[in-house]
Amino acid sequence: GAGVSQSPSNKVTEKGKDVELRCDPISGHTALYWYRQRLGQGLEFLIYFQGNSAPDKSGLPSDRFSAERTGESVSTLTIQRTQQEDSAVYLCASSSDPGSEKLFFGSGTQLSVL
Amino acid sequence: GENVEQHPSTLSVQEGDSAVIKCTYSDSASNYFPWYKQELGKRPQLIIDIRSNVGEKKDQRIAVTLNKTAKHFSLHITETQPEDSAVYFCAASIQGGKLIFGQGTELSVKP
């Protein structure tokens, strides 16, 4: 089947605007992760969903960031009042078995805040 | 909190030589350690992983070793080829929990 799908692939926004990023995981994958990757940097953990458990939000950098997931399907990452330092690639990944099996990454959303 | 340190940040080798990348982790409960390869402009992809009940795993030219006592693990690539050039990320997780990545190593293999 299809892999992890993210949209949009690119997003340019003005400072102070809100943005919403979408992730469609692989069907049947119970675990879903969001990571942020700044240019030339590593993968910064943001949030983790596992089934119906409460999400692990420990990586969200500020209260401007939030994420939701509907059941075991689509997830949206929302950034309110964007700042220039939010510019990065936002990667979504899903897994069939959390913490012990491979992650399948989407191609990411390149966010540019002007 | 959980932390994964990765060294070196950049590594340049001649084709045919070996490359070694090392990672340390802070959470003694971590029991799963994957390695991902990210080529320029592409998404990360799993290349090898190891669980805490083994000390070494090998897959062709790639091997990973784990020292749970010292809380470190390493990636070894032998007979490097130009197509091995990429950024490599180590990661650690507690089973059933989030995966924390190291900062990445940019490997350049010169022909």
Short mmCIF file of C-alpha atoms in Angstrom, two decimals:
data_model
loop_
_atom_site.label_atom_id
_atom_site.label_comp_id
_atom_site.label_asym_id
_atom_site.label_seq_id
_atom_site.Cartn_x
_atom_site.Cartn_y
_atom_site.Cartn_z
CA GLY A 1 0.00 0.00 0.00
CA ALA A 2 0.91 3.66 0.05
CA GLY A 3 3.58 4.98 2.37
CA VAL A 4 3.30 7.82 4.86
CA SER A 5 1.88 10.85 3.14
CA GLN A 6 2.41 14.45 4.26
CA SER A 7 0.87 17.66 2.99
CA PRO A 8 1.65 20.24 1.98
CA SER A 9 5.16 19.40 0.79
CA ASN A 10 6.11 23.06 1.02
CA LYS A 11 4.56 25.89 3.00
CA VAL A 12 5.63 29.52 2.99
CA THR A 13 3.95 31.73 5.54
CA GLU A 14 4.33 35.10 7.15
CA LYS A 15 5.46 35.54 10.71
CA GLY A 16 2.49 35.51 13.06
CA LYS A 17 0.25 33.33 10.89
CA ASP A 18 -1.03 29.91 11.90
CA VAL A 19 -0.17 26.81 9.88
CA GLU A 20 -1.55 23.29 9.84
CA LEU A 21 0.47 20.31 8.63
CA ARG A 22 -1.11 16.98 7.80
CA CYS A 23 0.11 13.41 8.04
CA ASP A 24 -1.56 10.26 6.70
CA PRO A 25 0.18 7.24 8.24
CA ILE A 26 0.35 3.78 6.75
CA SER A 27 -2.96 2.02 7.28
CA GLY A 28 -2.93 -0.12 10.41
CA HIS A 29 0.04 1.62 12.00
CA THR A 30 -0.86 2.40 15.58
CA ALA A 31 2.13 4.61 16.37
CA LEU A 32 2.65 8.05 14.85
CA TYR A 33 5.51 10.46 15.46
CA TRP A 34 6.26 14.06 14.55
CA TYR A 35 9.84 15.29 14.30
CA ARG A 36 11.36 18.63 13.36
CA GLN A 37 14.56 18.84 11.32
CA ARG A 38 16.23 22.21 10.97
CA LEU A 39 18.66 22.66 8.08
CA GLY A 40 21.70 20.46 8.61
CA GLN A 41 20.50 19.37 12.02
CA GLY A 42 19.20 16.19 13.63
CA LEU A 43 15.70 14.88 14.17
CA GLU A 44 14.08 16.69 17.08
CA PHE A 45 11.25 14.73 18.72
CA LEU A 46 8.01 16.68 18.99
CA ILE A 47 5.10 14.37 19.83
CA TYR A 48 4.17 10.69 19.78
CA PHE A 49 0.76 9.02 19.47
CA GLN A 50 0.18 5.37 20.31
CA GLY A 51 -3.28 3.95 19.79
CA ASN A 52 -5.79 5.34 22.25
CA SER A 53 -3.18 6.25 24.87
CA ALA A 54 -2.58 9.85 25.85
CA PRO A 55 0.00 11.33 23.47
CA ASP A 56 3.55 12.02 24.65
CA LYS A 57 3.84 15.76 24.11
CA SER A 58 7.14 16.19 25.92
CA GLY A 59 8.97 17.40 22.82
CA LEU A 60 6.67 20.25 21.84
CA PRO A 61 8.84 23.40 22.09
CA SER A 62 6.12 25.82 23.19
CA ASP A 63 2.39 26.16 23.67
CA ARG A 64 2.18 27.49 20.12
CA PHE A 65 2.58 23.89 18.97
CA SER A 66 -0.20 21.34 19.19
CA ALA A 67 -1.11 18.11 17.45
CA GLU A 68 -4.12 15.89 17.14
CA ARG A 69 -4.77 12.45 15.80
CA THR A 70 -8.11 10.94 14.87
CA GLY A 71 -8.13 7.35 16.07
CA GLU A 72 -5.33 5.54 14.26
CA SER A 73 -5.46 7.65 11.14
CA VAL A 74 -4.72 11.20 10.13
CA SER A 75 -2.73 13.55 12.34
CA THR A 76 -2.42 17.33 12.13
CA LEU A 77 0.35 19.45 13.62
CA THR A 78 -0.66 23.05 14.21
CA ILE A 79 1.74 25.90 14.80
CA GLN A 80 0.14 29.13 15.96
CA ARG A 81 1.64 32.59 15.57
CA THR A 82 4.58 31.23 13.59
CA GLN A 83 8.07 32.59 14.21
CA GLN A 84 11.10 32.53 11.94
CA GLU A 85 12.76 29.93 14.16
CA ASP A 86 9.90 27.56 13.30
CA SER A 87 11.32 27.26 9.79
CA ALA A 88 12.32 23.62 9.30
CA VAL A 89 11.25 20.36 7.72
CA TYR A 90 8.52 18.67 9.74
CA LEU A 91 8.68 14.91 9.38
CA CYS A 92 5.95 12.48 10.27
CA ALA A 93 6.60 8.77 10.78
CA SER A 94 4.45 5.78 11.61
CA SER A 95 5.14 2.35 12.99
CA SER A 96 3.21 -0.86 13.38
CA ASP A 97 4.77 -1.59 16.77
CA PRO A 98 5.99 1.29 18.90
CA GLY A 99 9.52 1.37 20.19
CA SER A 100 10.63 -1.87 18.62
CA GLU A 101 9.94 -1.73 14.93
CA LYS A 102 11.06 0.43 12.07
CA LEU A 103 9.63 3.85 11.46
CA PHE A 104 8.36 4.72 8.03
CA PHE A 105 8.91 8.39 7.37
CA GLY A 106 6.93 10.71 5.16
CA SER A 107 8.73 13.05 2.79
CA GLY A 108 8.16 15.97 5.14
CA THR A 109 6.74 19.46 4.98
CA GLN A 110 9.27 22.21 4.36
CA LEU A 111 8.00 25.19 6.37
CA SER A 112 9.44 28.62 5.68
CA VAL A 113 8.39 31.52 7.90
CA LEU A 114 9.23 34.90 6.40
CA GLY B 1 15.31 13.52 30.28
CA GLU B 2 16.28 11.09 27.56
CA ASN B 3 19.30 12.05 25.54
CA VAL B 4 21.30 10.47 22.71
CA GLU B 5 24.77 11.80 21.87
CA GLN B 6 26.36 10.94 18.52
CA HIS B 7 29.96 11.33 17.33
CA PRO B 8 31.56 12.38 15.10
CA SER B 9 29.35 15.00 13.45
CA THR B 10 31.28 14.61 10.19
CA LEU B 11 33.39 11.74 8.91
CA SER B 12 35.39 11.50 5.70
CA VAL B 13 36.91 8.22 4.53
CA GLN B 14 38.47 6.83 1.38
CA GLU B 15 36.52 4.30 -0.62
CA GLY B 16 37.23 0.84 0.72
CA ASP B 17 38.06 2.00 4.24
CA SER B 18 35.89 1.36 7.29
CA ALA B 19 33.73 3.93 9.04
CA VAL B 20 32.64 3.88 12.68
CA ILE B 21 29.98 6.07 14.27
CA LYS B 22 29.38 6.03 18.01
CA CYS B 23 26.37 6.89 20.17
CA THR B 24 25.69 7.05 23.87
CA TYR B 25 22.31 7.15 25.56
CA SER B 26 21.16 8.26 28.98
CA ASP B 27 18.10 6.16 29.80
CA SER B 28 19.09 2.77 31.15
CA ALA B 29 15.57 1.50 30.32
CA SER B 30 16.23 1.93 26.58
CA ASN B 31 16.09 -1.42 24.83
CA TYR B 32 15.83 -0.73 21.11
CA PHE B 33 18.56 0.95 19.03
CA PRO B 34 18.00 1.57 15.32
CA TRP B 35 20.19 3.35 12.79
CA TYR B 36 18.76 5.45 9.98
CA LYS B 37 20.38 6.69 6.78
CA GLN B 38 19.25 9.94 5.20
CA GLU B 39 20.45 10.80 1.73
CA LEU B 40 20.41 14.43 0.64
CA GLY B 41 16.86 15.70 0.24
CA LYS B 42 15.32 12.35 1.10
CA ARG B 43 13.55 10.85 4.07
CA PRO B 44 15.40 8.77 6.70
CA GLN B 45 15.35 5.02 6.16
CA LEU B 46 16.16 2.23 8.57
CA ILE B 47 19.37 0.38 7.75
CA ILE B 48 19.88 -1.82 10.82
CA ASP B 49 18.65 -2.13 14.38
CA ILE B 50 19.58 -3.99 17.54
CA ARG B 51 17.68 -4.93 20.65
CA SER B 52 19.10 -4.98 24.14
CA ASN B 53 19.23 -8.77 24.40
CA VAL B 54 22.08 -9.03 21.87
CA GLY B 55 25.51 -7.46 21.74
CA GLU B 56 26.14 -7.43 18.01
CA LYS B 57 24.25 -7.70 14.75
CA LYS B 58 25.59 -7.83 11.23
CA ASP B 59 24.04 -7.33 7.80
CA GLN B 60 26.51 -7.60 4.93
CA ARG B 61 28.86 -4.60 5.20
CA ILE B 62 27.01 -3.06 8.14
CA ALA B 63 27.28 -4.08 11.78
CA VAL B 64 26.07 -2.62 15.04
CA THR B 65 27.47 -3.32 18.49
CA LEU B 66 25.83 -2.58 21.83
CA ASN B 67 27.36 -2.21 25.28
CA LYS B 68 24.47 -1.89 27.74
CA THR B 69 26.72 -1.50 30.74
CA ALA B 70 28.42 1.53 29.25
CA LYS B 71 25.22 2.66 27.50
CA HIS B 72 26.80 3.04 24.11
CA PHE B 73 26.35 1.53 20.68
CA SER B 74 28.22 1.85 17.41
CA LEU B 75 27.67 1.51 13.68
CA HIS B 76 30.43 -0.08 11.63
CA ILE B 77 30.51 0.12 7.84
CA THR B 78 33.22 -1.90 6.10
CA GLU B 79 34.49 -1.59 2.52
CA THR B 80 32.80 1.79 2.16
CA GLN B 81 31.48 2.85 -1.23
CA PRO B 82 30.58 6.31 -2.57
CA GLU B 83 26.89 5.43 -2.31
CA ASP B 84 27.33 5.09 1.46
CA SER B 85 27.72 8.88 1.59
CA ALA B 86 24.78 10.24 3.59
CA VAL B 87 23.80 11.42 7.05
CA TYR B 88 23.46 8.60 9.57
CA PHE B 89 21.31 8.88 12.71
CA CYS B 90 21.33 6.62 15.72
CA ALA B 91 18.31 6.40 18.00
CA ALA B 92 17.20 4.86 21.26
CA SER B 93 13.82 4.05 22.69
CA ILE B 94 12.04 2.43 25.56
CA GLN B 95 9.76 -0.25 24.23
CA GLY B 96 6.33 1.20 23.77
CA GLY B 97 7.68 4.71 23.87
CA LYS B 98 9.15 7.48 21.83
CA LEU B 99 12.27 7.21 19.70
CA ILE B 100 15.00 9.77 20.43
CA PHE B 101 17.56 10.46 17.71
CA GLY B 102 21.19 11.52 17.88
CA GLN B 103 22.36 14.64 16.11
CA GLY B 104 23.56 12.82 13.01
CA THR B 105 26.88 12.05 11.32
CA GLU B 106 27.58 13.25 7.81
CA LEU B 107 29.63 10.53 6.14
CA SER B 108 31.57 11.31 2.97
CA VAL B 109 33.19 8.45 1.05
CA LYS B 110 35.77 9.70 -1.40
CA PRO B 111 36.42 7.62 -4.51
#
